[in-house]
Amino acid sequence: MGVTVVCIVFGYLGILLYLTQPISSYSMSSAAILGDSFGIVNALFSGLAFAGLIITILIQREELNESREIFKAQKFDDAFYRLLDFYRNNLNEIAITDEKGKLTGIAALSHQLRKFQNVIKPPAGCSFNDAESEKLFEKINYTLVPQSRYLGTLESLLLLVNKDIGDIDDKNFYIKLIASQLTVHEVKYIFYRCLSMSTDSGLVKLMYDSKFLQFRIDDSDIPRQYINLYNKKHGDSL
């Protein structure tokens, strides 16, 4: 950069000397005029310096924004995978006791689902009437014991993705990632628990907004009558 400046100055001086040939006299006034002619060069370099300062500020601001985005993404990933670990831990800590002893985790959910399927069957038609619906909700609440910590962690995971991820493709990636971690027993348990909840409950709203169940409903083997009832009750489209 310094060499460039020197070359420009001496090049400009050479042009001036060439254009003013022949030099008729050497005096202080002539030297002053020559010096004044460098004002345009000074103005040029002052403008370039100011422009360089503005460009530097813009670059630094862009780098700062990129750093903030990277930090935000890292912060989200840390929170997301920590919650995912909590979810797995809470699943493993689910425990029930029956006549055969203590069951935990997936085995506990599977046992409850078998018990539920034994006490109630879907109607012969394609839909439940009001009396059958109320009976179904009672059986769900009786046989599928609410697991507050387990469902609460799932709700926190979905809320985190919904709140912090704006891009729809990125959001679907994380929702699918959560859904892929679930066994069929978990999908069924979550579905039936949401079926018995009110439509304005936090978990049901998140299920609707995130389309979480839609990613797994086809391979869950849940009877269509239950799915139709869910759609009718919660206004969903599973």
PDB file of C-alpha atoms in Angstrom:
ATOM      1  CA  MET A   1       0.000   0.000   0.000  1.00  0.00           C
ATOM      2  CA  GLY A   2       2.805   2.408   0.917  1.00  0.00           C
ATOM      3  CA  VAL A   3       4.659   1.707  -2.358  1.00  0.00           C
ATOM      4  CA  THR A   4       1.446   2.420  -4.290  1.00  0.00           C
ATOM      5  CA  VAL A   5       1.020   5.804  -2.584  1.00  0.00           C
ATOM      6  CA  VAL A   6       4.653   6.765  -3.318  1.00  0.00           C
ATOM      7  CA  CYS A   7       4.259   5.739  -6.963  1.00  0.00           C
ATOM      8  CA  ILE A   8       1.086   7.823  -7.323  1.00  0.00           C
ATOM      9  CA  VAL A   9       2.709  10.916  -5.759  1.00  0.00           C
ATOM     10  CA  PHE A  10       5.853  10.733  -7.859  1.00  0.00           C
ATOM     11  CA  GLY A  11       3.854   9.879 -10.971  1.00  0.00           C
ATOM     12  CA  TYR A  12       1.660  12.946 -10.403  1.00  0.00           C
ATOM     13  CA  LEU A  13       4.803  15.091  -9.838  1.00  0.00           C
ATOM     14  CA  GLY A  14       6.346  13.784 -13.035  1.00  0.00           C
ATOM     15  CA  ILE A  15       3.202  14.664 -15.010  1.00  0.00           C
ATOM     16  CA  LEU A  16       3.234  18.210 -13.589  1.00  0.00           C
ATOM     17  CA  LEU A  17       6.894  18.722 -14.452  1.00  0.00           C
ATOM     18  CA  TYR A  18       6.334  17.386 -17.921  1.00  0.00           C
ATOM     19  CA  LEU A  19       3.341  19.635 -18.571  1.00  0.00           C
ATOM     20  CA  THR A  20       5.072  22.782 -17.237  1.00  0.00           C
ATOM     21  CA  GLN A  21       8.219  22.396 -19.351  1.00  0.00           C
ATOM     22  CA  PRO A  22      10.209  24.471 -19.932  1.00  0.00           C
ATOM     23  CA  ILE A  23      10.552  25.861 -16.407  1.00  0.00           C
ATOM     24  CA  SER A  24      11.347  29.557 -16.830  1.00  0.00           C
ATOM     25  CA  SER A  25      12.294  30.383 -13.242  1.00  0.00           C
ATOM     26  CA  TYR A  26      12.981  28.775  -9.878  1.00  0.00           C
ATOM     27  CA  SER A  27      11.461  30.688  -6.961  1.00  0.00           C
ATOM     28  CA  MET A  28       9.539  30.207  -3.720  1.00  0.00           C
ATOM     29  CA  SER A  29       6.286  31.304  -5.389  1.00  0.00           C
ATOM     30  CA  SER A  30       6.719  28.701  -8.112  1.00  0.00           C
ATOM     31  CA  ALA A  31       7.382  26.026  -5.476  1.00  0.00           C
ATOM     32  CA  ALA A  32       4.264  27.096  -3.546  1.00  0.00           C
ATOM     33  CA  ILE A  33       2.117  26.792  -6.654  1.00  0.00           C
ATOM     34  CA  LEU A  34       3.563  23.344  -7.262  1.00  0.00           C
ATOM     35  CA  GLY A  35       2.779  22.351  -3.680  1.00  0.00           C
ATOM     36  CA  ASP A  36      -0.785  23.675  -3.930  1.00  0.00           C
ATOM     37  CA  SER A  37      -1.342  21.520  -6.968  1.00  0.00           C
ATOM     38  CA  PHE A  38      -1.026  18.446  -4.711  1.00  0.00           C
ATOM     39  CA  GLY A  39      -4.294  19.404  -2.966  1.00  0.00           C
ATOM     40  CA  ILE A  40      -6.291  17.194  -5.297  1.00  0.00           C
ATOM     41  CA  VAL A  41      -4.046  14.243  -4.401  1.00  0.00           C
ATOM     42  CA  ASN A  42      -4.545  14.930  -0.694  1.00  0.00           C
ATOM     43  CA  ALA A  43      -8.307  15.100  -1.204  1.00  0.00           C
ATOM     44  CA  LEU A  44      -8.197  11.817  -3.147  1.00  0.00           C
ATOM     45  CA  PHE A  45      -6.314   9.974  -0.415  1.00  0.00           C
ATOM     46  CA  SER A  46      -8.518  11.485   2.316  1.00  0.00           C
ATOM     47  CA  GLY A  47     -11.598  10.256   0.451  1.00  0.00           C
ATOM     48  CA  LEU A  48     -10.083   6.821  -0.053  1.00  0.00           C
ATOM     49  CA  ALA A  49      -9.146   6.632   3.636  1.00  0.00           C
ATOM     50  CA  PHE A  50     -12.698   7.544   4.667  1.00  0.00           C
ATOM     51  CA  ALA A  51     -14.153   5.025   2.210  1.00  0.00           C
ATOM     52  CA  GLY A  52     -11.806   2.375   3.577  1.00  0.00           C
ATOM     53  CA  LEU A  53     -12.977   3.165   7.117  1.00  0.00           C
ATOM     54  CA  ILE A  54     -16.628   2.786   6.090  1.00  0.00           C
ATOM     55  CA  ILE A  55     -15.903  -0.515   4.314  1.00  0.00           C
ATOM     56  CA  THR A  56     -14.031  -1.791   7.382  1.00  0.00           C
ATOM     57  CA  ILE A  57     -16.974  -0.904   9.643  1.00  0.00           C
ATOM     58  CA  LEU A  58     -19.428  -2.677   7.309  1.00  0.00           C
ATOM     59  CA  ILE A  59     -17.238  -5.792   7.140  1.00  0.00           C
ATOM     60  CA  GLN A  60     -16.867  -5.859  10.920  1.00  0.00           C
ATOM     61  CA  ARG A  61     -20.624  -5.481  11.368  1.00  0.00           C
ATOM     62  CA  GLU A  62     -21.259  -8.359   8.958  1.00  0.00           C
ATOM     63  CA  GLU A  63     -18.715 -10.520  10.788  1.00  0.00           C
ATOM     64  CA  LEU A  64     -20.373  -9.620  14.107  1.00  0.00           C
ATOM     65  CA  ASN A  65     -23.798 -10.622  12.753  1.00  0.00           C
ATOM     66  CA  GLU A  66     -22.354 -13.913  11.485  1.00  0.00           C
ATOM     67  CA  SER A  67     -20.773 -14.540  14.887  1.00  0.00           C
ATOM     68  CA  ARG A  68     -24.106 -13.876  16.579  1.00  0.00           C
ATOM     69  CA  GLU A  69     -25.890 -16.297  14.240  1.00  0.00           C
ATOM     70  CA  ILE A  70     -23.251 -18.968  14.873  1.00  0.00           C
ATOM     71  CA  PHE A  71     -23.529 -18.426  18.632  1.00  0.00           C
ATOM     72  CA  LYS A  72     -27.326 -18.561  18.433  1.00  0.00           C
ATOM     73  CA  ALA A  73     -27.201 -21.814  16.446  1.00  0.00           C
ATOM     74  CA  GLN A  74     -24.726 -23.355  18.882  1.00  0.00           C
ATOM     75  CA  LYS A  75     -26.864 -22.245  21.809  1.00  0.00           C
ATOM     76  CA  PHE A  76     -29.956 -23.814  20.216  1.00  0.00           C
ATOM     77  CA  ASP A  77     -28.170 -27.091  19.447  1.00  0.00           C
ATOM     78  CA  ASP A  78     -26.859 -27.292  23.025  1.00  0.00           C
ATOM     79  CA  ALA A  79     -30.353 -26.760  24.440  1.00  0.00           C
ATOM     80  CA  PHE A  80     -31.991 -29.105  21.914  1.00  0.00           C
ATOM     81  CA  TYR A  81     -29.696 -32.086  22.473  1.00  0.00           C
ATOM     82  CA  ARG A  82     -29.704 -31.557  26.229  1.00  0.00           C
ATOM     83  CA  LEU A  83     -33.503 -31.699  26.219  1.00  0.00           C
ATOM     84  CA  LEU A  84     -33.387 -34.760  23.970  1.00  0.00           C
ATOM     85  CA  ASP A  85     -31.199 -36.482  26.574  1.00  0.00           C
ATOM     86  CA  PHE A  86     -33.663 -35.460  29.313  1.00  0.00           C
ATOM     87  CA  TYR A  87     -36.457 -36.919  27.202  1.00  0.00           C
ATOM     88  CA  ARG A  88     -34.709 -40.288  26.943  1.00  0.00           C
ATOM     89  CA  ASN A  89     -33.884 -40.281  30.651  1.00  0.00           C
ATOM     90  CA  ASN A  90     -37.483 -39.492  31.594  1.00  0.00           C
ATOM     91  CA  LEU A  91     -38.656 -42.288  29.308  1.00  0.00           C
ATOM     92  CA  ASN A  92     -36.343 -44.775  31.015  1.00  0.00           C
ATOM     93  CA  GLU A  93     -37.556 -43.620  34.446  1.00  0.00           C
ATOM     94  CA  ILE A  94     -41.205 -44.405  33.706  1.00  0.00           C
ATOM     95  CA  ALA A  95     -42.142 -47.217  36.054  1.00  0.00           C
ATOM     96  CA  ILE A  96     -45.295 -49.176  36.890  1.00  0.00           C
ATOM     97  CA  THR A  97     -45.919 -52.251  38.998  1.00  0.00           C
ATOM     98  CA  ASP A  98     -48.295 -55.032  38.077  1.00  0.00           C
ATOM     99  CA  GLU A  99     -48.872 -58.609  39.143  1.00  0.00           C
ATOM    100  CA  LYS A 100     -45.653 -59.655  37.351  1.00  0.00           C
ATOM    101  CA  GLY A 101     -43.485 -57.075  39.047  1.00  0.00           C
ATOM    102  CA  LYS A 102     -41.990 -53.713  38.115  1.00  0.00           C
ATOM    103  CA  LEU A 103     -41.875 -52.527  34.513  1.00  0.00           C
ATOM    104  CA  THR A 104     -39.888 -49.527  33.309  1.00  0.00           C
ATOM    105  CA  GLY A 105     -39.418 -47.431  30.167  1.00  0.00           C
ATOM    106  CA  ILE A 106     -40.790 -48.794  26.906  1.00  0.00           C
ATOM    107  CA  ALA A 107     -41.962 -51.980  28.628  1.00  0.00           C
ATOM    108  CA  ALA A 108     -44.156 -49.928  30.973  1.00  0.00           C
ATOM    109  CA  LEU A 109     -45.756 -48.031  28.084  1.00  0.00           C
ATOM    110  CA  SER A 110     -46.242 -51.225  26.091  1.00  0.00           C
ATOM    111  CA  HIS A 111     -47.961 -52.901  29.055  1.00  0.00           C
ATOM    112  CA  GLN A 112     -50.350 -49.967  29.481  1.00  0.00           C
ATOM    113  CA  LEU A 113     -51.168 -49.952  25.770  1.00  0.00           C
ATOM    114  CA  ARG A 114     -51.995 -53.679  25.807  1.00  0.00           C
ATOM    115  CA  LYS A 115     -54.225 -53.122  28.825  1.00  0.00           C
ATOM    116  CA  PHE A 116     -55.971 -50.254  27.040  1.00  0.00           C
ATOM    117  CA  GLN A 117     -56.551 -52.315  23.887  1.00  0.00           C
ATOM    118  CA  ASN A 118     -58.038 -55.112  25.987  1.00  0.00           C
ATOM    119  CA  VAL A 119     -60.606 -52.927  27.743  1.00  0.00           C
ATOM    120  CA  ILE A 120     -61.926 -51.013  24.725  1.00  0.00           C
ATOM    121  CA  LYS A 121     -62.338 -51.723  21.036  1.00  0.00           C
ATOM    122  CA  PRO A 122     -62.952 -49.277  18.172  1.00  0.00           C
ATOM    123  CA  PRO A 123     -66.568 -49.130  16.938  1.00  0.00           C
ATOM    124  CA  ALA A 124     -67.645 -51.144  13.936  1.00  0.00           C
ATOM    125  CA  GLY A 125     -68.366 -47.972  11.973  1.00  0.00           C
ATOM    126  CA  CYS A 126     -65.885 -45.319  10.897  1.00  0.00           C
ATOM    127  CA  SER A 127     -66.555 -42.983  13.812  1.00  0.00           C
ATOM    128  CA  PHE A 128     -67.411 -42.760  17.529  1.00  0.00           C
ATOM    129  CA  ASN A 129     -70.699 -41.369  18.767  1.00  0.00           C
ATOM    130  CA  ASP A 130     -70.680 -38.969  21.731  1.00  0.00           C
ATOM    131  CA  ALA A 131     -71.267 -41.684  24.353  1.00  0.00           C
ATOM    132  CA  GLU A 132     -68.522 -43.888  22.898  1.00  0.00           C
ATOM    133  CA  SER A 133     -66.134 -40.922  22.796  1.00  0.00           C
ATOM    134  CA  GLU A 134     -66.661 -40.115  26.469  1.00  0.00           C
ATOM    135  CA  LYS A 135     -66.171 -43.762  27.414  1.00  0.00           C
ATOM    136  CA  LEU A 136     -62.959 -43.856  25.360  1.00  0.00           C
ATOM    137  CA  PHE A 137     -61.540 -40.757  27.086  1.00  0.00           C
ATOM    138  CA  GLU A 138     -62.298 -42.264  30.487  1.00  0.00           C
ATOM    139  CA  LYS A 139     -60.525 -45.509  29.583  1.00  0.00           C
ATOM    140  CA  ILE A 140     -57.484 -43.618  28.284  1.00  0.00           C
ATOM    141  CA  ASN A 141     -57.170 -41.650  31.521  1.00  0.00           C
ATOM    142  CA  TYR A 142     -57.650 -44.808  33.565  1.00  0.00           C
ATOM    143  CA  THR A 143     -55.307 -47.196  31.752  1.00  0.00           C
ATOM    144  CA  LEU A 144     -52.666 -44.877  30.254  1.00  0.00           C
ATOM    145  CA  VAL A 145     -51.232 -43.235  33.343  1.00  0.00           C
ATOM    146  CA  PRO A 146     -50.207 -39.599  32.683  1.00  0.00           C
ATOM    147  CA  GLN A 147     -46.417 -39.279  32.716  1.00  0.00           C
ATOM    148  CA  SER A 148     -45.985 -35.549  33.385  1.00  0.00           C
ATOM    149  CA  ARG A 149     -42.179 -35.386  33.252  1.00  0.00           C
ATOM    150  CA  TYR A 150     -41.984 -37.472  30.087  1.00  0.00           C
ATOM    151  CA  LEU A 151     -44.679 -35.553  28.216  1.00  0.00           C
ATOM    152  CA  GLY A 152     -43.446 -32.253  29.653  1.00  0.00           C
ATOM    153  CA  THR A 153     -39.973 -32.790  28.197  1.00  0.00           C
ATOM    154  CA  LEU A 154     -41.466 -33.604  24.803  1.00  0.00           C
ATOM    155  CA  GLU A 155     -43.529 -30.423  24.999  1.00  0.00           C
ATOM    156  CA  SER A 156     -40.397 -28.421  25.864  1.00  0.00           C
ATOM    157  CA  LEU A 157     -38.561 -29.898  22.869  1.00  0.00           C
ATOM    158  CA  LEU A 158     -41.334 -28.987  20.441  1.00  0.00           C
ATOM    159  CA  LEU A 159     -41.689 -25.527  21.969  1.00  0.00           C
ATOM    160  CA  LEU A 160     -37.955 -24.900  21.594  1.00  0.00           C
ATOM    161  CA  VAL A 161     -38.017 -25.813  17.897  1.00  0.00           C
ATOM    162  CA  ASN A 162     -41.193 -23.826  17.227  1.00  0.00           C
ATOM    163  CA  LYS A 163     -39.860 -20.734  19.005  1.00  0.00           C
ATOM    164  CA  ASP A 164     -36.230 -20.623  17.893  1.00  0.00           C
ATOM    165  CA  ILE A 165     -36.306 -22.019  14.342  1.00  0.00           C
ATOM    166  CA  GLY A 166     -37.831 -19.777  11.697  1.00  0.00           C
ATOM    167  CA  ASP A 167     -36.938 -21.588   8.487  1.00  0.00           C
ATOM    168  CA  ILE A 168     -39.603 -24.192   7.688  1.00  0.00           C
ATOM    169  CA  ASP A 169     -37.115 -26.732   6.292  1.00  0.00           C
ATOM    170  CA  ASP A 170     -34.890 -26.469   9.371  1.00  0.00           C
ATOM    171  CA  LYS A 171     -37.941 -26.745  11.607  1.00  0.00           C
ATOM    172  CA  ASN A 172     -39.114 -29.901   9.822  1.00  0.00           C
ATOM    173  CA  PHE A 173     -35.618 -31.354  10.153  1.00  0.00           C
ATOM    174  CA  TYR A 174     -35.651 -31.056  13.932  1.00  0.00           C
ATOM    175  CA  ILE A 175     -39.264 -32.208  14.261  1.00  0.00           C
ATOM    176  CA  LYS A 176     -38.489 -35.278  12.153  1.00  0.00           C
ATOM    177  CA  LEU A 177     -35.367 -35.870  14.253  1.00  0.00           C
ATOM    178  CA  ILE A 178     -37.451 -35.958  17.427  1.00  0.00           C
ATOM    179  CA  ALA A 179     -40.110 -38.153  15.812  1.00  0.00           C
ATOM    180  CA  SER A 180     -37.474 -40.596  14.547  1.00  0.00           C
ATOM    181  CA  GLN A 181     -36.309 -41.228  18.120  1.00  0.00           C
ATOM    182  CA  LEU A 182     -39.689 -42.580  19.158  1.00  0.00           C
ATOM    183  CA  THR A 183     -40.710 -46.210  19.179  1.00  0.00           C
ATOM    184  CA  VAL A 184     -44.188 -47.208  17.974  1.00  0.00           C
ATOM    185  CA  HIS A 185     -45.244 -47.651  21.623  1.00  0.00           C
ATOM    186  CA  GLU A 186     -44.298 -44.043  22.373  1.00  0.00           C
ATOM    187  CA  VAL A 187     -46.136 -42.758  19.309  1.00  0.00           C
ATOM    188  CA  LYS A 188     -49.286 -44.606  20.371  1.00  0.00           C
ATOM    189  CA  TYR A 189     -49.021 -43.459  23.979  1.00  0.00           C
ATOM    190  CA  ILE A 190     -48.516 -39.821  22.964  1.00  0.00           C
ATOM    191  CA  PHE A 191     -51.383 -40.020  20.455  1.00  0.00           C
ATOM    192  CA  TYR A 192     -53.881 -41.454  22.947  1.00  0.00           C
ATOM    193  CA  ARG A 193     -52.837 -39.070  25.712  1.00  0.00           C
ATOM    194  CA  CYS A 194     -53.298 -36.108  23.345  1.00  0.00           C
ATOM    195  CA  LEU A 195     -56.623 -37.558  22.202  1.00  0.00           C
ATOM    196  CA  SER A 196     -57.980 -37.369  25.756  1.00  0.00           C
ATOM    197  CA  MET A 197     -56.608 -33.838  26.384  1.00  0.00           C
ATOM    198  CA  SER A 198     -58.437 -30.603  25.649  1.00  0.00           C
ATOM    199  CA  THR A 199     -57.703 -28.925  22.320  1.00  0.00           C
ATOM    200  CA  ASP A 200     -56.283 -25.832  24.017  1.00  0.00           C
ATOM    201  CA  SER A 201     -53.686 -27.757  26.025  1.00  0.00           C
ATOM    202  CA  GLY A 202     -50.066 -26.859  25.286  1.00  0.00           C
ATOM    203  CA  LEU A 203     -48.991 -30.263  23.985  1.00  0.00           C
ATOM    204  CA  VAL A 204     -51.988 -30.650  21.652  1.00  0.00           C
ATOM    205  CA  LYS A 205     -51.394 -27.177  20.207  1.00  0.00           C
ATOM    206  CA  LEU A 206     -47.744 -28.004  19.580  1.00  0.00           C
ATOM    207  CA  MET A 207     -48.725 -31.282  17.936  1.00  0.00           C
ATOM    208  CA  TYR A 208     -50.941 -29.311  15.576  1.00  0.00           C
ATOM    209  CA  ASP A 209     -48.431 -26.520  14.858  1.00  0.00           C
ATOM    210  CA  SER A 210     -45.432 -28.795  14.353  1.00  0.00           C
ATOM    211  CA  LYS A 211     -47.305 -31.588  12.513  1.00  0.00           C
ATOM    212  CA  PHE A 212     -45.341 -33.926  14.775  1.00  0.00           C
ATOM    213  CA  LEU A 213     -47.752 -36.872  14.692  1.00  0.00           C
ATOM    214  CA  GLN A 214     -48.085 -36.686  10.915  1.00  0.00           C
ATOM    215  CA  PHE A 215     -44.491 -37.882  10.557  1.00  0.00           C
ATOM    216  CA  ARG A 216     -45.251 -41.162  12.387  1.00  0.00           C
ATOM    217  CA  ILE A 217     -48.985 -41.769  12.256  1.00  0.00           C
ATOM    218  CA  ASP A 218     -48.845 -44.006   9.159  1.00  0.00           C
ATOM    219  CA  ASP A 219     -46.528 -46.570  10.744  1.00  0.00           C
ATOM    220  CA  SER A 220     -48.201 -46.501  14.179  1.00  0.00           C
ATOM    221  CA  ASP A 221     -50.960 -49.035  13.358  1.00  0.00           C
ATOM    222  CA  ILE A 222     -53.528 -46.899  15.209  1.00  0.00           C
ATOM    223  CA  PRO A 223     -57.093 -47.766  14.069  1.00  0.00           C
ATOM    224  CA  ARG A 224     -58.568 -45.216  11.690  1.00  0.00           C
ATOM    225  CA  GLN A 225     -61.581 -44.645  13.957  1.00  0.00           C
ATOM    226  CA  TYR A 226     -59.293 -43.186  16.654  1.00  0.00           C
ATOM    227  CA  ILE A 227     -57.505 -40.990  14.108  1.00  0.00           C
ATOM    228  CA  ASN A 228     -60.836 -39.706  12.772  1.00  0.00           C
ATOM    229  CA  LEU A 229     -61.928 -38.868  16.311  1.00  0.00           C
ATOM    230  CA  TYR A 230     -58.641 -37.044  16.947  1.00  0.00           C
ATOM    231  CA  ASN A 231     -59.080 -34.969  13.794  1.00  0.00           C
ATOM    232  CA  LYS A 232     -62.680 -34.169  14.673  1.00  0.00           C
ATOM    233  CA  LYS A 233     -61.891 -33.181  18.251  1.00  0.00           C
ATOM    234  CA  HIS A 234     -58.701 -31.174  17.649  1.00  0.00           C
ATOM    235  CA  GLY A 235     -59.283 -29.961  14.086  1.00  0.00           C
ATOM    236  CA  ASP A 236     -56.178 -31.729  12.840  1.00  0.00           C
ATOM    237  CA  SER A 237     -55.609 -33.627   9.572  1.00  0.00           C
ATOM    238  CA  LEU A 238     -53.754 -36.805  10.520  1.00  0.00           C
TER     239      LEU A 238
END
